[in-house]
XYZ file of C-alpha atoms in Angstrom:
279
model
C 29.588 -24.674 -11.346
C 28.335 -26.181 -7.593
C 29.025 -24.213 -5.408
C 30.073 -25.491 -1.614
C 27.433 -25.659 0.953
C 30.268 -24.654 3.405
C 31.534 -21.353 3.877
C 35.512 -20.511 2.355
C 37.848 -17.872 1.855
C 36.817 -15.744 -1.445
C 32.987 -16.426 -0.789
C 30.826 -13.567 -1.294
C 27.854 -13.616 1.969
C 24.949 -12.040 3.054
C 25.074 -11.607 6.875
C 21.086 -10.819 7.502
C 20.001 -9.180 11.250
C 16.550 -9.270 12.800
C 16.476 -5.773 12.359
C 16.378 -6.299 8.843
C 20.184 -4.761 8.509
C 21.899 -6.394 6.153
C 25.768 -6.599 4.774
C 27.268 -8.128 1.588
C 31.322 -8.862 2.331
C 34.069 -11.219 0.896
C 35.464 -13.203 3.261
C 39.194 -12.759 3.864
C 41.768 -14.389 6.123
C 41.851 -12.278 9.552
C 38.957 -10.166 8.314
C 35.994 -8.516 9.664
C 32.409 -7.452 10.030
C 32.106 -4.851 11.850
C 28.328 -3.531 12.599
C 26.374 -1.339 15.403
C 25.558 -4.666 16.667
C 28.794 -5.702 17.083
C 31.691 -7.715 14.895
C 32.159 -11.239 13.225
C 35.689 -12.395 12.493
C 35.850 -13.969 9.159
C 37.891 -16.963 10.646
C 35.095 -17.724 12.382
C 32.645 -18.284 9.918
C 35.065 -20.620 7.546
C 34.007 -24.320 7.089
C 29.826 -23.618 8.569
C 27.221 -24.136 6.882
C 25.222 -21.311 4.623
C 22.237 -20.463 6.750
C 23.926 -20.639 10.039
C 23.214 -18.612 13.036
C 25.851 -16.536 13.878
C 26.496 -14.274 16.423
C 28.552 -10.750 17.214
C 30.767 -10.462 19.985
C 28.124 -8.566 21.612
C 25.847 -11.566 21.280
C 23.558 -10.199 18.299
C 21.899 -12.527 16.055
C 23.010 -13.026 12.147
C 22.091 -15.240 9.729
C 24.700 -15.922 6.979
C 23.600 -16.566 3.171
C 24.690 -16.719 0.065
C 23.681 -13.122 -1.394
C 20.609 -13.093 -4.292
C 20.844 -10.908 -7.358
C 18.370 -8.314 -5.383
C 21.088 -8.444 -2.672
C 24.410 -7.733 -4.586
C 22.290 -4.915 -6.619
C 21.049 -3.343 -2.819
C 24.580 -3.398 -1.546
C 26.642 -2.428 -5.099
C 27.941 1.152 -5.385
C 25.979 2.817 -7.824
C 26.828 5.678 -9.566
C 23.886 5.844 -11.248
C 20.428 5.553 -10.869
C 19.488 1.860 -11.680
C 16.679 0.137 -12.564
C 14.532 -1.534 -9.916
C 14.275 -4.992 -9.279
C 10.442 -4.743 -10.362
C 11.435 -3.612 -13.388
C 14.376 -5.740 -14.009
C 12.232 -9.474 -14.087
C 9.692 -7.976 -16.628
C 12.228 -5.851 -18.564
C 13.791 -9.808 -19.377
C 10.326 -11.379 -20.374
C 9.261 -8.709 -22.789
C 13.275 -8.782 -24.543
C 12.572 -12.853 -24.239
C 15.966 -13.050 -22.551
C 17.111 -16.509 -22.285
C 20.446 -18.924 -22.481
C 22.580 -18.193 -25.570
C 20.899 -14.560 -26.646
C 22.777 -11.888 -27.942
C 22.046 -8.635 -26.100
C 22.982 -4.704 -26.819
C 22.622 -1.981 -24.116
C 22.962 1.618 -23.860
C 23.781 3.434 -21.069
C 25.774 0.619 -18.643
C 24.705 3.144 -15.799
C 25.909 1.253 -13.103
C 25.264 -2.256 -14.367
C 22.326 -3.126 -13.140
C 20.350 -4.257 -15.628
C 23.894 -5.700 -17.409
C 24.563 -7.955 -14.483
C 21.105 -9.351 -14.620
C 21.010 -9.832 -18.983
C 24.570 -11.765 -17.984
C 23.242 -13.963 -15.646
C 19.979 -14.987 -18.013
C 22.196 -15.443 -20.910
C 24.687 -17.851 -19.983
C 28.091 -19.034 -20.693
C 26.809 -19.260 -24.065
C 24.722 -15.775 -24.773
C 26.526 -12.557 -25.079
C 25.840 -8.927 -23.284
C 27.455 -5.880 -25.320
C 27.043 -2.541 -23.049
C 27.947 0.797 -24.654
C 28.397 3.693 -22.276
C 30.005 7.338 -23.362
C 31.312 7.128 -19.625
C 34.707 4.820 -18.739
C 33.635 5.196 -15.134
C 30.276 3.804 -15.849
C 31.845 0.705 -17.454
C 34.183 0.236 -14.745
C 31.715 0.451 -12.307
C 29.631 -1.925 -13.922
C 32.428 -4.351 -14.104
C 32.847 -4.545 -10.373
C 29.248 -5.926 -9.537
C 29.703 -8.166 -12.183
C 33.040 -9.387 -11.050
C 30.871 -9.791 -7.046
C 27.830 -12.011 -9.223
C 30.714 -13.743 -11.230
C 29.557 -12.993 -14.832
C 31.923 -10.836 -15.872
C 33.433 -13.008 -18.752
C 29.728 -13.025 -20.497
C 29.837 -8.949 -21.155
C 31.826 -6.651 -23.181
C 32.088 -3.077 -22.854
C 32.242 -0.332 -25.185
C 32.735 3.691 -24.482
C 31.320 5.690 -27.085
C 28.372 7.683 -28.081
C 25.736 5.183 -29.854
C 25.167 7.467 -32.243
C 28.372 6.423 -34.241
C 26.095 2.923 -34.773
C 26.314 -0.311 -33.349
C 29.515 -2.517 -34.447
C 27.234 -5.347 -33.802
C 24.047 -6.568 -35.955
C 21.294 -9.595 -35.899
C 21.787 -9.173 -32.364
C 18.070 -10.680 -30.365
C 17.254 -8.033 -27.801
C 18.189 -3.896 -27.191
C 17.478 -1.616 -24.681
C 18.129 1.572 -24.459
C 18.172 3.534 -21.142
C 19.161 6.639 -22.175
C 17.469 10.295 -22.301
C 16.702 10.395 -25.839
C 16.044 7.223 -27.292
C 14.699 8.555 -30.083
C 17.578 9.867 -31.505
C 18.879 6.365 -31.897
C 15.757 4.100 -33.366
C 17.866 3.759 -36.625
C 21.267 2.627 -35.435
C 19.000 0.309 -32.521
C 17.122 -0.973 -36.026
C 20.115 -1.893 -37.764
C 21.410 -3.865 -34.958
C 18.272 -5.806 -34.868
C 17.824 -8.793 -36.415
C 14.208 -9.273 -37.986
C 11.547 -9.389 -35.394
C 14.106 -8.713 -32.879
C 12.666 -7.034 -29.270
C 13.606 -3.675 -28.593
C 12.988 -2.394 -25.085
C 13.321 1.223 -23.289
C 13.105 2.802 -20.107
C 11.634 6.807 -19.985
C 11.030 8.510 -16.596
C 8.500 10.902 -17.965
C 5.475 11.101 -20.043
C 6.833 13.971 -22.261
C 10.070 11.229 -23.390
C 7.383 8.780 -24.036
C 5.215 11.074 -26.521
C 8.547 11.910 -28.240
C 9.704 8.114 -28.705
C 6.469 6.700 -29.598
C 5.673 9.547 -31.858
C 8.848 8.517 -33.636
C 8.490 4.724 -33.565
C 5.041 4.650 -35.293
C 7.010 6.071 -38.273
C 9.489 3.674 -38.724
C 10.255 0.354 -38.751
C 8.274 -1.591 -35.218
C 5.803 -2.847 -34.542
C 3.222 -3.957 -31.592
C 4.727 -0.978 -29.732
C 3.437 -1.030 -26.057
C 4.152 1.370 -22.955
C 3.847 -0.039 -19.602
C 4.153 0.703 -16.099
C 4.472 -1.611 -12.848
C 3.856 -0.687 -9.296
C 4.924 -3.213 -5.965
C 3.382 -3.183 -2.986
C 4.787 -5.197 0.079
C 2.887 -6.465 3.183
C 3.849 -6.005 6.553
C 4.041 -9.843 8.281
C 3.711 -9.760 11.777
C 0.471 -12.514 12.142
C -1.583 -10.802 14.042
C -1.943 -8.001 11.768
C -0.991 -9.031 8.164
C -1.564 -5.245 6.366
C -0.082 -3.898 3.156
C 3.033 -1.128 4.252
C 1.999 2.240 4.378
C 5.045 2.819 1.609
C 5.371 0.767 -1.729
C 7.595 1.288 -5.033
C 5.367 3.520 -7.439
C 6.521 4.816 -10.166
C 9.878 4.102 -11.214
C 9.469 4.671 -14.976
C 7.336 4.112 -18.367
C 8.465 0.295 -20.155
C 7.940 1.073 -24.353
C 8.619 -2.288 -26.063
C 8.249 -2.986 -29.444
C 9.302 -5.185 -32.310
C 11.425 -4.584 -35.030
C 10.455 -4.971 -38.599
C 11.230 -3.942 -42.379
C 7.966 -2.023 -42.947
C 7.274 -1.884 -46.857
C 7.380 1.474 -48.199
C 3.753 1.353 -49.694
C 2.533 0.234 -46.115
C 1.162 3.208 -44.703
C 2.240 3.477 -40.694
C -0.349 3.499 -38.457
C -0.701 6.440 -36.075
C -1.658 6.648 -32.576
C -5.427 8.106 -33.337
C -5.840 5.198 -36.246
C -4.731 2.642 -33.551
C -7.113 3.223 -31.049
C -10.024 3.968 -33.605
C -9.324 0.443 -34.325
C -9.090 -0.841 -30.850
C -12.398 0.647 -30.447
C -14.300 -0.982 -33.510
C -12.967 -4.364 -32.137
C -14.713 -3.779 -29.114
């Protein structure tokens, strides 16, 4: 769909300040932004241009954009912890999320990561989000319904350890506090080869899952972790910030396979014995 370059009823915008404040509204007829700086009346702002100037009635500066994915996920309400943007872009590489996939998640949280899966997949792909929470779900659903992809997810509220109703799916990911508990419904979902993904906040969940994946059917498991730092910009002093995003949690991926019965699974210790000889 093309979207209008001019600003109309309905339209979901980013007003932006110099002092880095920012605000994600709908406009409405006879609405309002109202802000320490001052307030914008929708009416106003219908029929310019995105990226116009526009100012309060106390003469502060605004820019008005259309809002990013980073931006609706900044301003959503969130009753859960979600996963960082840092997180999110690599999260999609390693599932090899792309138009037309077929995608399982458990927990919806707040939709974080389900809003982003909906967007890569398309009107032709398909997002499936199981959550034991109905408040999750219906959380989830409204910052889908603010990035328009609702119609590309389906929700489900139960506890994934009744199974998966769906199978030969192309991608899972499970961010939940004991994935291991579910490796062999997240298996049978699978198709062959399929990428399975997971998100741990500590190095004790790690040992447990990885301990339990080397016995069973994946392969190439990996655990990863990213870190961001930003840079302050003012020209005369271009420095990294004295804060940056750290750790936000421990990536396992992993492959899934049909691992022959006589094929004996390799361990952690035989792995990097291995690793070392190649070297």
């Amino acid at each position: 769909m093309i979207e209008s370059s001019l600003a109309s009823i309905g339209d979901t915008v980013l007003f932006a300040s110099k002092d880095r404040k920012s605000y994600v509204r709908t406009l409405a007829a006879d609405g309002l932004l109202t802000t320490h700086l001052g307030n914008i009346p929708f009416n106003d702002l219908i029929g310019l241009p995105y990226g116009a100037a526009v100012h309060t009635h106390l003469g502060h500066l605004f820019y008005m954009l259309r809002p990013g994915f980073e931006d609706l996920m900044q301003h959503a309400r969130h009753e859960t912890t979600i996963i960082q943007p840092k997180d999110l872009g690599y999260i999609a590489v390693k599932l090899n999320i792309s138009s037309g996939a077929r995608v399982l998640e458990a927990g919806t949280g707040s939709g974080g990561l389900t809003t982003w899966l909906a967007l890569l997949v398309g009107d032709t792909g398909q997002v499936i989000s199981y959550d034991r929470r109905l408040s999750n779900a219906e959380a989830a659903r409204r910052n889908l319904t603010r990035a328009g992809v609702t119609q590309r997810v389906t929700f489900k509220t139960r506890d994934i350890a009744e199974g998966f109703d769906e199978t030969d799916v192309d991608a899972l990911f499970l961010d939940v506090p004991n994935p291991w508990d579910y490796l062999e419904v997240a298996r049978a979902a699978l198709s062959g080869g399929g990428h399975f993904g997971a998100l741990l906040p500590t190095m004790n969940q790690v040992i447990d899952l990885v301990s339990a994946m080397y016995h069973g059917h994946w392969f190439r498991v990996e655990v990863q972790e990213l870190m961001l730092r930003s840079y302050k910009i003012v020209p005369a002093r271009i420095r990294p910030d004295e804060r940056m995003v750290g750790h936000t949690g421990y990536l396992i991926f992993a492959r899934a396979i049909t691992r022959d019965s006589a094929d004996k699974a390799e361990t952690p210790q035989t792995s990097e014995a291995n690793e070392e000889n190649a070297e």
